[in-house]
Short mmCIF file of C-alpha atoms in Angstrom, two decimals:
data_model
loop_
_atom_site.label_atom_id
_atom_site.label_comp_id
_atom_site.label_asym_id
_atom_site.label_seq_id
_atom_site.Cartn_x
_atom_site.Cartn_y
_atom_site.Cartn_z
CA MET W 1 0.03 -0.01 0.06
CA LYS W 2 2.97 2.35 0.45
CA LYS W 3 3.18 2.68 -3.42
CA ILE W 4 -0.60 3.40 -3.63
CA TRP W 5 -0.37 6.35 -1.16
CA TYR W 6 2.83 7.65 -2.89
CA LEU W 7 0.94 7.80 -6.30
CA LEU W 8 -2.01 9.47 -4.63
CA LEU W 9 0.24 12.17 -3.32
CA VAL W 10 1.93 12.57 -6.81
CA TYR W 11 -1.62 12.91 -8.27
CA LEU W 12 -2.34 15.83 -5.87
CA ILE W 13 0.98 17.65 -6.39
CA ALA W 14 1.03 17.31 -10.12
CA GLY W 15 -2.78 18.15 -10.50
CA ILE W 16 -3.42 14.94 -12.64
CA ARG W 17 -6.96 14.32 -13.16
CA ALA W 18 -8.72 11.33 -14.77
CA ASP W 19 -12.25 11.29 -16.00
CA TYR W 20 -14.93 12.44 -13.76
CA PRO W 21 -18.44 10.98 -13.67
CA GLN W 22 -20.89 12.46 -16.15
CA ASN W 23 -23.02 14.19 -13.38
CA ALA W 24 -19.88 15.38 -11.49
CA SER W 25 -20.58 19.04 -12.45
CA ILE W 26 -24.16 18.82 -10.98
CA TYR W 27 -22.90 17.49 -7.60
CA ALA W 28 -20.02 19.88 -7.61
CA SER W 29 -22.51 22.76 -7.89
CA TYR W 30 -24.58 21.29 -5.11
CA ALA W 31 -21.44 20.94 -2.85
CA GLN W 32 -20.28 24.53 -3.66
CA SER W 33 -23.69 25.84 -2.81
CA ALA W 34 -24.05 23.92 0.48
CA TYR W 35 -20.56 24.80 1.44
CA SER W 36 -21.15 28.49 0.78
CA SER W 37 -24.20 28.60 2.96
CA LEU W 38 -22.26 26.58 5.67
CA GLN W 39 -19.64 29.40 5.74
CA ASN W 40 -22.09 32.28 5.47
CA TYR W 41 -24.41 31.07 8.25
CA PHE W 42 -22.16 29.10 10.72
CA LEU W 43 -18.73 30.70 10.49
CA ILE W 44 -17.77 33.43 12.90
CA THR W 45 -14.77 35.05 11.35
CA GLY W 46 -11.68 35.79 13.52
CA THR W 47 -8.50 34.11 14.72
CA PRO W 48 -9.29 31.38 15.31
CA ALA W 49 -12.41 31.18 13.09
CA LEU W 50 -15.17 29.59 15.06
CA TYR W 51 -18.36 27.74 13.99
CA LEU W 52 -21.78 27.85 15.50
CA GLU W 53 -23.35 24.59 16.50
CA GLU W 54 -26.60 25.46 14.85
CA TYR W 55 -28.37 28.30 12.93
CA PRO W 56 -30.11 30.18 14.00
CA ALA W 57 -28.17 29.95 17.39
CA PRO W 58 -30.33 29.81 20.49
CA TYR W 59 -27.85 31.94 22.31
CA ASP W 60 -24.66 33.62 21.43
CA PRO W 61 -21.94 32.43 21.21
CA ASP W 62 -22.97 28.73 20.70
CA TYR W 63 -19.71 27.38 19.40
CA SER W 64 -19.70 23.98 17.87
CA PHE W 65 -18.66 20.80 19.72
CA LEU W 66 -15.75 18.90 18.25
CA TRP W 67 -17.74 16.20 16.48
CA PRO W 68 -19.57 18.60 14.22
CA PHE W 69 -16.46 20.64 13.45
CA THR W 70 -14.57 17.48 12.43
CA GLN W 71 -17.21 17.03 9.81
CA VAL W 72 -16.69 20.68 8.63
CA PHE W 73 -13.03 19.91 8.25
CA SER W 74 -13.73 16.66 6.42
CA ALA W 75 -16.09 18.57 4.16
CA THR W 76 -13.43 21.15 3.36
CA LEU W 77 -10.91 18.46 2.36
CA ASP W 78 -13.63 16.86 0.19
CA MET W 79 -14.02 20.16 -1.64
CA THR W 80 -10.33 19.81 -2.89
CA GLY W 81 -11.54 16.95 -5.22
CA LEU W 82 -14.05 18.89 -7.20
CA PRO W 83 -13.41 19.21 -10.98
CA ASN W 84 -11.33 22.19 -12.06
CA THR W 85 -10.06 22.86 -8.54
CA SER W 86 -6.80 22.19 -6.64
CA ILE W 87 -5.45 21.92 -3.20
CA SER W 88 -3.90 25.38 -3.35
CA SER W 89 -7.30 26.92 -3.90
CA TRP W 90 -8.44 25.43 -0.60
CA GLN W 91 -5.28 26.04 1.32
CA ALA W 92 -6.53 29.12 3.25
CA ASP W 93 -9.62 27.22 4.46
CA ILE W 94 -7.56 24.27 5.47
CA ILE W 95 -5.08 26.31 7.39
CA SER W 96 -7.88 28.39 9.03
CA GLN W 97 -9.52 25.12 10.16
CA GLU W 98 -6.25 23.77 11.64
CA GLN W 99 -6.34 27.01 13.76
CA THR W 100 -9.86 26.24 14.79
CA LEU W 101 -9.02 22.74 15.65
CA GLU W 102 -6.22 23.91 17.95
CA ALA W 103 -8.92 25.70 20.05
CA TYR W 104 -10.07 22.21 21.15
CA TRP W 105 -6.62 20.87 21.88
CA ASP W 106 -5.94 20.16 25.56
CA ALA W 107 -2.21 20.22 25.77
CA ASN W 108 -2.03 20.14 29.62
CA PRO W 109 -4.87 18.02 30.86
CA THR W 110 -5.58 17.60 34.54
CA TRP W 111 -5.99 13.97 34.03
CA GLY W 112 -4.85 11.50 31.19
CA LEU W 113 -3.02 12.46 27.91
CA SER W 114 -3.27 15.32 25.50
CA ALA W 115 -6.00 15.12 22.91
CA TYR W 116 -8.93 17.24 21.63
CA ASP W 117 -11.71 18.03 24.09
CA SER W 118 -15.38 17.51 22.97
CA GLY W 119 -16.01 21.21 23.68
CA ILE W 120 -14.00 24.26 22.80
CA LEU W 121 -11.56 25.36 25.43
CA PRO W 122 -11.10 28.72 27.28
CA PRO W 123 -11.35 31.50 26.60
CA TYR W 124 -14.09 30.54 24.16
CA GLY W 125 -15.67 27.79 26.09
CA SER W 126 -15.20 25.48 29.00
CA GLY W 127 -13.91 22.29 27.26
CA GLY W 128 -15.54 19.00 27.84
CA PRO W 129 -14.90 15.22 28.19
CA LYS W 130 -12.64 13.47 25.62
CA TYR W 131 -14.21 10.85 23.34
CA TYR W 132 -12.25 8.30 21.42
CA ASP W 133 -14.55 8.47 18.46
CA ASP W 134 -14.30 12.30 18.31
CA ASN W 135 -10.57 11.93 18.14
CA ALA W 136 -10.81 9.18 15.56
CA TRP W 137 -12.60 11.52 13.18
CA THR W 138 -9.95 14.11 13.99
CA SER W 139 -7.14 11.74 13.27
CA LEU W 140 -8.58 10.77 9.87
CA ASP W 141 -9.05 14.49 8.94
CA LEU W 142 -5.47 15.22 10.10
CA LEU W 143 -4.04 12.44 8.15
CA ARG W 144 -5.86 13.52 4.96
CA ASP W 145 -4.69 17.02 5.59
CA TYR W 146 -1.05 15.86 5.85
CA ILE W 147 -1.26 13.71 2.72
CA PHE W 148 -2.85 16.51 0.89
CA THR W 149 -0.76 19.40 2.07
CA ASP W 150 2.28 17.99 3.87
CA SER W 151 1.02 19.76 7.00
CA GLN W 152 3.50 18.86 9.84
CA TYR W 153 0.98 20.10 12.40
CA ALA W 154 -1.50 17.57 11.15
CA PHE W 155 0.99 14.65 11.06
CA SER W 156 2.39 15.38 14.51
CA HIS W 157 -1.06 15.63 16.11
CA ALA W 158 -2.38 12.62 14.42
CA LYS W 159 0.54 10.55 15.80
CA SER W 160 -0.07 12.02 19.25
CA LEU W 161 -3.78 11.02 19.11
CA PHE W 162 -2.84 7.45 18.48
CA THR W 163 -1.00 7.51 21.83
CA PHE W 164 -4.13 8.77 23.42
CA VAL W 165 -6.30 6.14 21.79
CA PHE W 166 -4.15 3.34 22.71
CA ASN W 167 -4.36 4.46 26.33
CA GLY W 168 -8.09 4.01 26.07
CA TRP W 169 -7.88 0.28 25.45
CA ASP W 170 -9.87 -1.67 28.08
CA SER W 171 -7.32 -3.58 30.07
CA ASN W 172 -9.90 -4.52 32.82
CA PRO W 173 -10.16 -8.26 32.90
CA ARG W 174 -13.83 -9.13 32.55
CA THR W 175 -16.03 -12.10 32.32
CA CYS W 176 -17.38 -10.92 29.12
CA ASP W 177 -16.24 -9.01 25.98
CA SER W 178 -12.85 -7.93 27.39
CA GLY W 179 -10.68 -5.41 25.45
CA GLY W 180 -11.76 -2.70 22.94
CA THR W 181 -11.25 1.00 23.02
CA TYR W 182 -13.79 2.87 25.27
CA TRP W 183 -16.07 5.42 23.82
CA MET W 184 -15.27 8.01 26.34
CA GLU W 185 -11.99 8.69 28.32
CA GLN W 186 -12.13 6.93 31.60
CA ALA W 187 -11.41 10.00 33.73
CA PRO W 188 -12.37 10.13 37.47
CA GLY W 189 -16.13 10.45 37.82
CA ASN W 190 -16.93 9.05 34.36
CA THR W 191 -19.37 6.20 34.76
CA ASN W 192 -19.67 5.31 31.01
CA ASN W 193 -17.91 2.25 30.21
CA ASP W 194 -19.22 1.59 26.70
CA ARG W 195 -16.91 0.18 24.02
CA ASN W 196 -18.23 0.88 20.56
CA THR W 197 -17.75 -0.04 16.89
CA ILE W 198 -17.25 3.68 16.33
CA SER W 199 -14.50 4.00 18.95
CA ASN W 200 -12.54 1.15 17.54
CA ALA W 201 -13.07 0.75 13.77
CA PRO W 202 -12.18 4.36 12.72
CA ASN W 203 -9.24 4.29 15.09
CA SER W 204 -8.07 1.16 13.41
CA MET W 205 -8.35 2.91 10.12
CA ALA W 206 -6.12 5.73 11.38
CA ALA W 207 -3.69 3.34 12.74
CA LEU W 208 -3.43 1.58 9.34
CA ILE W 209 -2.81 4.85 7.56
CA LEU W 210 -0.15 5.75 10.13
CA TYR W 211 1.53 2.36 9.53
CA ASN W 212 1.40 3.01 5.80
CA LEU W 213 3.14 6.44 6.26
CA THR W 214 5.72 5.30 8.97
CA SER W 215 6.29 1.58 8.54
CA ASN W 216 6.06 1.35 12.32
CA SER W 217 4.50 -2.12 12.98
CA THR W 218 3.12 -1.02 16.31
CA TYR W 219 0.32 0.69 14.35
CA LEU W 220 -0.48 -2.35 12.38
CA THR W 221 -0.62 -4.47 15.53
CA HIS W 222 -3.04 -2.15 17.37
CA ALA W 223 -5.09 -1.69 14.16
CA LYS W 224 -5.68 -5.44 14.01
CA GLU W 225 -6.46 -5.63 17.77
CA MET W 226 -9.20 -2.98 17.51
CA TYR W 227 -10.58 -4.46 14.22
CA GLU W 228 -10.66 -8.10 15.60
CA TRP W 229 -12.40 -6.92 18.92
CA VAL W 230 -15.19 -5.43 16.86
CA VAL W 231 -15.54 -8.42 14.73
CA THR W 232 -15.59 -10.81 17.87
CA TYR W 233 -18.06 -8.89 19.94
CA LEU W 234 -20.24 -6.54 17.74
CA ARG W 235 -20.88 -8.52 14.59
CA ASP W 236 -24.32 -9.86 14.13
CA PRO W 237 -23.80 -13.45 12.71
CA SER W 238 -27.22 -13.34 11.08
CA ASP W 239 -26.38 -10.65 8.38
CA GLY W 240 -22.71 -9.72 9.02
CA LEU W 241 -23.63 -6.20 10.02
CA TYR W 242 -22.43 -4.41 13.10
CA TRP W 243 -24.08 -3.44 16.37
CA ASP W 244 -23.48 -0.29 18.16
CA HIS W 245 -21.85 -0.88 21.55
CA VAL W 246 -21.15 -3.03 24.50
CA THR W 247 -22.09 -1.94 28.06
CA PRO W 248 -20.83 -3.82 31.00
CA SER W 249 -23.50 -4.64 33.54
CA GLY W 250 -22.14 -6.36 36.62
CA SER W 251 -20.64 -9.60 35.50
CA GLN W 252 -22.53 -9.54 32.16
CA CYS W 253 -22.39 -7.34 29.12
CA GLU W 254 -25.35 -5.81 27.32
CA ILE W 255 -25.13 -5.19 23.57
CA ASN W 256 -26.89 -2.26 21.97
CA THR W 257 -28.03 -3.78 18.68
CA ALA W 258 -28.72 -0.65 16.73
CA LYS W 259 -27.17 -0.84 13.34
CA TRP W 260 -26.26 2.63 12.39
CA SER W 261 -24.84 3.20 8.88
CA TYR W 262 -21.61 4.83 9.95
CA ASN W 263 -20.77 1.71 11.94
CA GLN W 264 -21.04 -0.37 8.70
CA GLY W 265 -18.98 2.30 6.79
CA VAL W 266 -16.05 2.32 9.18
CA ILE W 267 -15.78 -1.49 9.39
CA VAL W 268 -15.87 -1.48 5.64
CA GLY W 269 -13.03 1.08 5.69
CA ALA W 270 -10.98 -0.72 8.14
CA SER W 271 -11.39 -4.13 6.22
CA LEU W 272 -10.38 -2.41 2.93
CA LEU W 273 -7.23 -0.89 4.45
CA LEU W 274 -6.22 -4.11 6.13
CA TYR W 275 -6.57 -5.80 2.75
CA LEU W 276 -4.37 -3.11 1.18
CA GLU W 277 -1.68 -3.47 3.88
CA THR W 278 -1.74 -7.26 4.26
CA GLY W 279 -2.83 -8.62 0.84
CA VAL W 280 -5.22 -10.98 2.75
CA ILE W 281 -8.10 -11.31 0.34
CA GLY W 282 -10.53 -12.28 3.20
CA TYR W 283 -10.51 -8.70 4.33
CA LEU W 284 -11.65 -7.50 0.99
CA ALA W 285 -14.37 -10.15 0.93
CA ASN W 286 -15.55 -9.04 4.35
CA ALA W 287 -15.75 -5.46 3.23
CA SER W 288 -17.75 -6.26 0.22
CA GLN W 289 -20.13 -8.54 2.18
CA ILE W 290 -20.84 -5.86 4.74
CA ALA W 291 -21.32 -3.12 2.11
CA GLN W 292 -23.83 -5.14 0.06
CA SER W 293 -25.62 -6.48 3.13
CA ALA W 294 -25.95 -3.00 4.50
CA LEU W 295 -27.46 -1.62 1.40
CA SER W 296 -30.09 -4.40 1.47
CA TYR W 297 -30.64 -3.79 5.22
CA TYR W 298 -31.27 -0.10 4.59
CA GLY W 299 -33.74 -0.63 1.70
CA CYS W 300 -31.34 -0.07 -1.22
CA PRO W 301 -30.54 -3.70 -2.50
CA ASN W 302 -28.16 -3.47 -5.56
CA GLY W 303 -28.20 0.35 -5.18
CA LYS W 304 -31.88 0.65 -5.96
CA CYS W 305 -33.54 2.48 -3.05
CA SER W 306 -37.24 2.17 -2.32
CA SER W 307 -39.12 5.41 -1.52
CA ASP W 308 -39.32 4.37 2.03
CA ALA W 309 -35.81 3.07 2.37
CA SER W 310 -34.66 3.27 6.00
CA LEU W 311 -31.39 4.69 4.72
CA PHE W 312 -33.09 8.06 4.26
CA SER W 313 -33.85 8.25 7.95
CA GLN W 314 -30.21 7.52 9.12
CA PRO W 315 -28.52 10.64 10.49
CA PRO W 316 -26.80 12.60 7.61
CA PRO W 317 -23.36 12.33 9.06
CA PHE W 318 -23.65 8.61 9.54
CA ASN W 319 -24.60 8.30 5.87
CA ALA W 320 -21.86 10.61 4.68
CA ILE W 321 -19.20 8.27 6.61
CA PHE W 322 -20.96 5.21 5.23
CA PHE W 323 -20.80 6.23 1.61
CA ARG W 324 -17.24 7.56 1.55
CA ASN W 325 -16.06 4.15 2.68
CA LEU W 326 -18.17 2.44 0.17
CA LEU W 327 -16.90 4.59 -2.72
CA ALA W 328 -13.32 3.62 -1.70
CA LEU W 329 -14.29 0.05 -1.72
CA SER W 330 -15.81 0.15 -5.14
CA ASN W 331 -12.45 0.52 -6.83
CA TYR W 332 -11.45 -2.80 -5.34
CA ASP W 333 -14.57 -5.01 -5.65
CA GLY W 334 -16.04 -3.37 -8.73
CA VAL W 335 -19.46 -2.90 -7.36
CA ASN W 336 -20.98 0.28 -8.93
CA SER W 337 -24.25 -0.01 -7.11
CA TYR W 338 -22.72 1.72 -3.97
CA ARG W 339 -22.55 4.98 -5.92
CA ASP W 340 -26.03 4.42 -7.30
CA ALA W 341 -27.45 4.27 -3.72
CA MET W 342 -25.41 7.35 -2.84
CA VAL W 343 -26.92 9.26 -5.72
CA ALA W 344 -30.42 8.28 -4.63
CA TYR W 345 -29.68 9.54 -1.28
CA ALA W 346 -28.15 12.87 -2.60
CA GLN W 347 -31.15 13.50 -4.71
CA TYR W 348 -33.48 12.96 -1.65
CA VAL W 349 -31.43 15.35 0.25
CA TRP W 350 -31.33 18.04 -2.40
CA ALA W 351 -35.03 17.88 -2.80
CA ASN W 352 -35.63 18.50 0.77
CA GLN W 353 -33.52 21.62 1.22
CA THR W 354 -34.64 24.98 2.61
CA SER W 355 -33.69 27.83 0.13
CA THR W 356 -32.17 31.04 1.55
CA PRO W 357 -30.64 34.06 0.11
CA GLU W 358 -27.25 32.80 1.00
CA GLY W 359 -27.75 29.16 -0.28
CA PRO W 360 -29.45 26.03 0.72
CA LEU W 361 -29.88 24.88 4.28
CA PHE W 362 -30.53 21.28 5.24
CA GLU W 363 -32.77 21.20 8.37
CA PHE W 364 -33.96 17.44 8.17
CA GLY W 365 -37.09 18.29 10.01
CA SER W 366 -37.56 21.70 11.53
CA PRO W 367 -35.14 24.68 12.34
CA PRO W 368 -32.57 25.18 13.55
CA THR W 369 -30.13 23.78 11.01
CA GLN W 370 -27.42 21.69 12.69
CA LEU W 371 -23.76 22.33 11.61
CA LEU W 372 -23.22 18.64 11.68
CA ASN W 373 -26.01 18.03 9.13
CA GLN W 374 -25.03 20.83 6.89
CA ALA W 375 -21.32 19.56 6.86
CA ALA W 376 -22.45 15.99 6.14
CA VAL W 377 -24.43 17.17 3.17
CA VAL W 378 -21.39 18.95 1.63
CA GLN W 379 -19.47 15.76 1.95
CA VAL W 380 -22.13 13.65 0.22
CA PHE W 381 -22.38 16.11 -2.75
CA ALA W 382 -18.65 16.76 -3.03
CA CYS W 383 -17.64 13.00 -2.93
CA LEU W 384 -20.04 12.31 -5.74
CA ALA W 385 -18.13 14.85 -7.82
CA TRP W 386 -14.70 13.15 -7.38
CA ASP W 387 -12.80 11.26 -9.93
CA SER W 388 -13.29 7.70 -9.04
CA ASP W 389 -9.58 6.82 -9.41
CA ARG W 390 -9.10 8.97 -6.31
CA TYR W 391 -11.65 7.47 -4.00
CA LEU W 392 -9.11 6.02 -1.62
CA GLN W 393 -8.20 9.49 -0.69
CA LEU W 394 -11.71 9.87 0.88
CA LEU W 395 -10.58 7.69 3.78
#
């Protein structure tokens, strides 16, 4: 996989572009409109530039939590892949959002290791608990930032975050489901001991990318540990899809059996990256089985979505994460129906926008519009405009 990443970086630097899908210009225009309204309605200019959690804000200031902001950062990175654009044209936004991200960085925690807080730190806010899934999304953003721009800030912080994540591994000997990365940092006073698909699989992905970039086998070892824990304890054997989390309850463990789309997406991504790093074909077969089973489960078998497909009622950021991983997979298993389902979802989303003078807002119900949802919509539209040869860069 080292050579694959090297070639991707050459594509970016040289500005090489292959053929885009026929409808790329349509989705590029949708992405540009949605991104423009995101910046116009949610961005509070300054140094650092901060974002509102929702618009209109119930109080001022109402700065975004980390999770929505990571999806803004991801959306901006996705915008770099639109036709007739380049990394350099988005460099100012990327640098600005690195500065925003730094406002969440807790360099001197009172407990535990440095990482990004769930809430913005003083003087803009009061911080918040640290979550291992929040920091997984941040790691994946930072690694894409580094690959795209050679940002040393991004690379150094991504490596620091893996130290934080590995410290979150459950080393408590249990009678059930031992191991796994916690959802939430186990700081004094925290009573949440859940271990989730979403706190393990995306961190496995980040570790695999770090392994690719550094050749440090420690990353590969821990990536496999997190992946195998999820497969062992959170896979539904009846359909191969993944439940949400394990909660210890005395000497037993309770499993939350919700099957969110982003859980399926990240285990697809982790399986694909393991295949690329190890060459073990079973990982690719797993990824393809999960992706196709998920489409059927959400009412879109073979990419054909029914009008009442449950996919449409999944949270928008969950679907954005789901589909970016399926697009990357499509280059390796040759299944085009993943994109067909994504197009159906994008058309549904676009048809349900709220028009404003500054561009479309996506409320998904009633006002206010959530930053998290607006950023997710940008991602969906932007990813559909990418050259398919570059889909691996979406991870």
